[in-house]
mmCIF file of C-alpha atoms and ligand atoms in Angstrom:
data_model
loop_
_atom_site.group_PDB
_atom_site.id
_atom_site.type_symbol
_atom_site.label_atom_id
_atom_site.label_comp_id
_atom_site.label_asym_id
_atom_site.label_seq_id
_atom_site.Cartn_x
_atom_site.Cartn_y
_atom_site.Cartn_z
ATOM 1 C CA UNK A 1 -34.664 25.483 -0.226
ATOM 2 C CA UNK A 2 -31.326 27.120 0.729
ATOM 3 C CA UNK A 3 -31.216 28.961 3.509
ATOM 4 C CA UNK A 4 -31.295 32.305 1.879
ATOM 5 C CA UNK A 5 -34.413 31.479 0.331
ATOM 6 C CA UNK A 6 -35.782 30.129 3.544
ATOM 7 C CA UNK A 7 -34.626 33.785 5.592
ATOM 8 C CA UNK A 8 -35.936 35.391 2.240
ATOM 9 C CA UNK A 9 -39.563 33.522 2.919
ATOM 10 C CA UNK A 10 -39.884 34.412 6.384
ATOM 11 C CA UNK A 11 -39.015 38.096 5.646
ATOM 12 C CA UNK A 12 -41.719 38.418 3.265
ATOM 13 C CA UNK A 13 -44.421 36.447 5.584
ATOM 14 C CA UNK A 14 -43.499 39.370 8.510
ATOM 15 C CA UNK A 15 -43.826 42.103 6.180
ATOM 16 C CA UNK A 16 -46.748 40.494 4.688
ATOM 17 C CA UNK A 17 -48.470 39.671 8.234
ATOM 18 C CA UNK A 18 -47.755 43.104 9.413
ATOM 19 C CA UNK A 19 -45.461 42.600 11.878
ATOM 20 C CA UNK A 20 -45.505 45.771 14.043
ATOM 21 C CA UNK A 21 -41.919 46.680 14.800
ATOM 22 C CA UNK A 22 -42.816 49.195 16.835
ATOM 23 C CA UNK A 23 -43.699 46.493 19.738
ATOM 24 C CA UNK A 24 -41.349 44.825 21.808
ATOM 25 C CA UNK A 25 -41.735 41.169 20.332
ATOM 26 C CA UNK A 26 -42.119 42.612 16.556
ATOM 27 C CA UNK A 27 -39.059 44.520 17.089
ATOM 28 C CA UNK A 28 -36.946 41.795 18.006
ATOM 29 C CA UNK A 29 -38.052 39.349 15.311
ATOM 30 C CA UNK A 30 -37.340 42.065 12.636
ATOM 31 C CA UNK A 31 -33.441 42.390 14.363
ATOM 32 C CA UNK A 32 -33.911 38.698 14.363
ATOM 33 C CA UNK A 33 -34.708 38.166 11.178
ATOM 34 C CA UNK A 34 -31.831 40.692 10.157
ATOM 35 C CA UNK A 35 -29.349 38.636 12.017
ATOM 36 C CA UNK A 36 -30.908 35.216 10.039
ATOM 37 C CA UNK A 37 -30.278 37.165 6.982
ATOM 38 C CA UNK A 38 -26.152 37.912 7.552
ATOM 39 C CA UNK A 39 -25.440 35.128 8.758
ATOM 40 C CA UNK A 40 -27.367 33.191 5.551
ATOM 41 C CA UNK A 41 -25.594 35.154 3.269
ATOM 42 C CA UNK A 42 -22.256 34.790 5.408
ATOM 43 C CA UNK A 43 -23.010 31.303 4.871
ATOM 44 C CA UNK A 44 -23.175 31.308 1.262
ATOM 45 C CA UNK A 45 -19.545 33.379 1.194
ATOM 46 C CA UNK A 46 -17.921 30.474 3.234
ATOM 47 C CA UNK A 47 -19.565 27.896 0.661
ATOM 48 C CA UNK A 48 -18.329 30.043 -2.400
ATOM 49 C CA UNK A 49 -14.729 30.489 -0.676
ATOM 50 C CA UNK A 50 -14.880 26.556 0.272
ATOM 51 C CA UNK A 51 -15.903 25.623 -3.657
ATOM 52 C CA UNK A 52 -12.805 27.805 -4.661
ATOM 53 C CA UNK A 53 -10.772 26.124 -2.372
ATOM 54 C CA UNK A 54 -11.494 22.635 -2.971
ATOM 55 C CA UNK A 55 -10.783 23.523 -6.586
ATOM 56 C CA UNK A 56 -7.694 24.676 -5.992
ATOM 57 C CA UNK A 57 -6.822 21.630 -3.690
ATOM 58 C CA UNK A 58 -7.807 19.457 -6.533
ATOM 59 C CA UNK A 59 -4.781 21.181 -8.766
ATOM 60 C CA UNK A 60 -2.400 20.876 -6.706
ATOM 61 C CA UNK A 61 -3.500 17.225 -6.098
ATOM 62 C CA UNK A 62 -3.170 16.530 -9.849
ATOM 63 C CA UNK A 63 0.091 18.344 -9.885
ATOM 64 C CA UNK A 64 1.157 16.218 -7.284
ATOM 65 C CA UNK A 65 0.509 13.197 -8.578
ATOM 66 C CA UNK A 66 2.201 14.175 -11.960
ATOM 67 C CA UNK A 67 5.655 14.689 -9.503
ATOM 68 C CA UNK A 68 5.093 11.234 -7.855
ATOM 69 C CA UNK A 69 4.583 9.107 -11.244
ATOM 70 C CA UNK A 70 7.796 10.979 -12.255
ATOM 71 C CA UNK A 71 9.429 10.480 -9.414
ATOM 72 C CA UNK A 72 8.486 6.995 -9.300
ATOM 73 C CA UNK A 73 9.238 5.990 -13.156
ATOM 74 C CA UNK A 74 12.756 7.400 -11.738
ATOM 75 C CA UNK A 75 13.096 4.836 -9.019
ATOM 76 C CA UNK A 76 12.186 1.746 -11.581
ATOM 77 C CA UNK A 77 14.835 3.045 -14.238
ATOM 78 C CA UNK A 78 17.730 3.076 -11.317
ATOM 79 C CA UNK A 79 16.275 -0.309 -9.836
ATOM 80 C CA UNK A 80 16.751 -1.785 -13.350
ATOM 81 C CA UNK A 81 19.932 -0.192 -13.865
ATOM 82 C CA UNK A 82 21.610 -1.497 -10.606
ATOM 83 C CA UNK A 83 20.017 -4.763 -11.476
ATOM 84 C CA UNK A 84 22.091 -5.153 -15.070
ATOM 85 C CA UNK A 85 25.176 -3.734 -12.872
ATOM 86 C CA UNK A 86 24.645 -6.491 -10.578
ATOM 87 C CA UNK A 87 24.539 -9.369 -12.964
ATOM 88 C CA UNK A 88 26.884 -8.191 -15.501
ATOM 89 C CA UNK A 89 30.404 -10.124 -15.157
ATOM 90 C CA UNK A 90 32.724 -7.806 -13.378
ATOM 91 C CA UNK A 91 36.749 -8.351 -14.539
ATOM 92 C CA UNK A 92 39.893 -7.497 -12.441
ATOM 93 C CA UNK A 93 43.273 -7.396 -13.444
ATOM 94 C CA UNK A 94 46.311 -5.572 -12.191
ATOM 95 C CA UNK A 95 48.248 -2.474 -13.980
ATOM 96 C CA UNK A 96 51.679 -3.596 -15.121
ATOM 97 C CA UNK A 97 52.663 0.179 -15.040
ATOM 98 C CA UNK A 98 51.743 1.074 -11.339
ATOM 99 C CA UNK A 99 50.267 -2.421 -9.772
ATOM 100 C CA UNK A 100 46.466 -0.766 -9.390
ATOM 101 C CA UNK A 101 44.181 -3.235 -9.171
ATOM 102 C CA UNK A 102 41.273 -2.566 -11.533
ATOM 103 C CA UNK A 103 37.937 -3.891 -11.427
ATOM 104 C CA UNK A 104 35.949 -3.739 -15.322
ATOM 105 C CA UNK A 105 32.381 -5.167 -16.898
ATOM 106 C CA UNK A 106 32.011 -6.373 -20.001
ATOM 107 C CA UNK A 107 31.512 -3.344 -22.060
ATOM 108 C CA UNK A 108 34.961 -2.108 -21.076
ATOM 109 C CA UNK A 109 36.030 -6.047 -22.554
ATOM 110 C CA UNK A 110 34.037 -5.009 -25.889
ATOM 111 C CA UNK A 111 36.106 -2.057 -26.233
ATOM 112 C CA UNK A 112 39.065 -4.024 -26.066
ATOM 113 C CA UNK A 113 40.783 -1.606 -23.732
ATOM 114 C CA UNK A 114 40.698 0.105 -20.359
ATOM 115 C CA UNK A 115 42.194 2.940 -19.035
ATOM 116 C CA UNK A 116 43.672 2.748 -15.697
ATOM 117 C CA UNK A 117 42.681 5.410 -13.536
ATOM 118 C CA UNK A 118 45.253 5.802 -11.653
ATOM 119 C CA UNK A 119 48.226 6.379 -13.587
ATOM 120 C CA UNK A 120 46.060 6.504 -16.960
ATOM 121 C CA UNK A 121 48.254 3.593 -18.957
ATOM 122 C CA UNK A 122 46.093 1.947 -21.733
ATOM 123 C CA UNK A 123 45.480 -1.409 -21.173
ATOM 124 C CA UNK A 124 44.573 -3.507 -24.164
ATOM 125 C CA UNK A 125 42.957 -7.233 -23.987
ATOM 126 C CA UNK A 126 43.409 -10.495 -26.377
ATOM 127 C CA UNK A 127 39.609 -10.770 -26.040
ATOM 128 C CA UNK A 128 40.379 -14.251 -28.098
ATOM 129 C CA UNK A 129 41.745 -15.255 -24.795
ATOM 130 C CA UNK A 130 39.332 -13.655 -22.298
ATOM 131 C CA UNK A 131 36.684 -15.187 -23.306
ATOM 132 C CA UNK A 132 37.888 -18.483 -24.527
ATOM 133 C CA UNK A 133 35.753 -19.658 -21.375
ATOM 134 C CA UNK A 134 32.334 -18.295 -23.087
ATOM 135 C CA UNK A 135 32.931 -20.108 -26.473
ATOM 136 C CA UNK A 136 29.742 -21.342 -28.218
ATOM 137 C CA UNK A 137 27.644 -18.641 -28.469
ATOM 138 C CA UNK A 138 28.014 -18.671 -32.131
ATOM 139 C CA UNK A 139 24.378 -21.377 -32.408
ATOM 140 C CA UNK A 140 22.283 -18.378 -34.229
HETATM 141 ZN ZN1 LIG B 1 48.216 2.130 -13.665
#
């Protein structure tokens, strides 16, 4: 029984007893019993308020979590990406135009070219001699 239903009983058994509020003790129980009453349905206000509360909680909790698997799918992709930067070959050759030293990976090699960005000459590579080094990979 909730206590409502409990301040609800004992209401009933007073009235039903005859409690004489006109005496000192009857009086007070009946204020007493007033007070019981408030502060029961006080009670169930808070637990109403609470249930709303924890709901709301719970949706920003899901929300939450949606942000942190994003977040964290993020990370892996720029883990993995700085992983393939880290093993792929990395190429240096000076600018016969302006002396830069430039540093390349192999996708600038596939191009065949790189653009020096410092004085923005095009520099084009004999990839038959680049990667003379890296011959037989033709076993498919
Ligand atoms: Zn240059």
């Amino acid at each position: 029984m909730e206590i409502l239903e409990k301040v609800a009983y004992l209401k009933g058994l007073a009235e039903g007893l005859g409690l004489d509020t006109e005496k000192r003790e009857g009086k007070i129980l009946s204020v007493m019993i007033d007070v019981l009453e408030d502060m029961a349905l006080e009670i169930r206000d808070m637990q109403e308020e609470q249930a709303d509360l924890e709901e709301g909680l719970d949706a920003v909790s899901d929300d939450l979590s949606e942000v942190e698997s994003y977040l964290y799918e993020e990370d892996e992709d720029e883990e993995e990406d700085d992983e393939e930067d880290e093993d792929g070959p990395v190429y240096e050759t000076t600018c016969p135009n302006c002396e830069e030293e430039l540093f390349f990976d192999e996708d600038v090699l596939d191009d065949g070219c790189v653009v020096c960005p410092n004085c923005g000459e095009k520099l084009e590579f004999d990839l038959e001699d680049l990667s003379q080094e890296d011959d037989g990979e033709d076993e498919e």
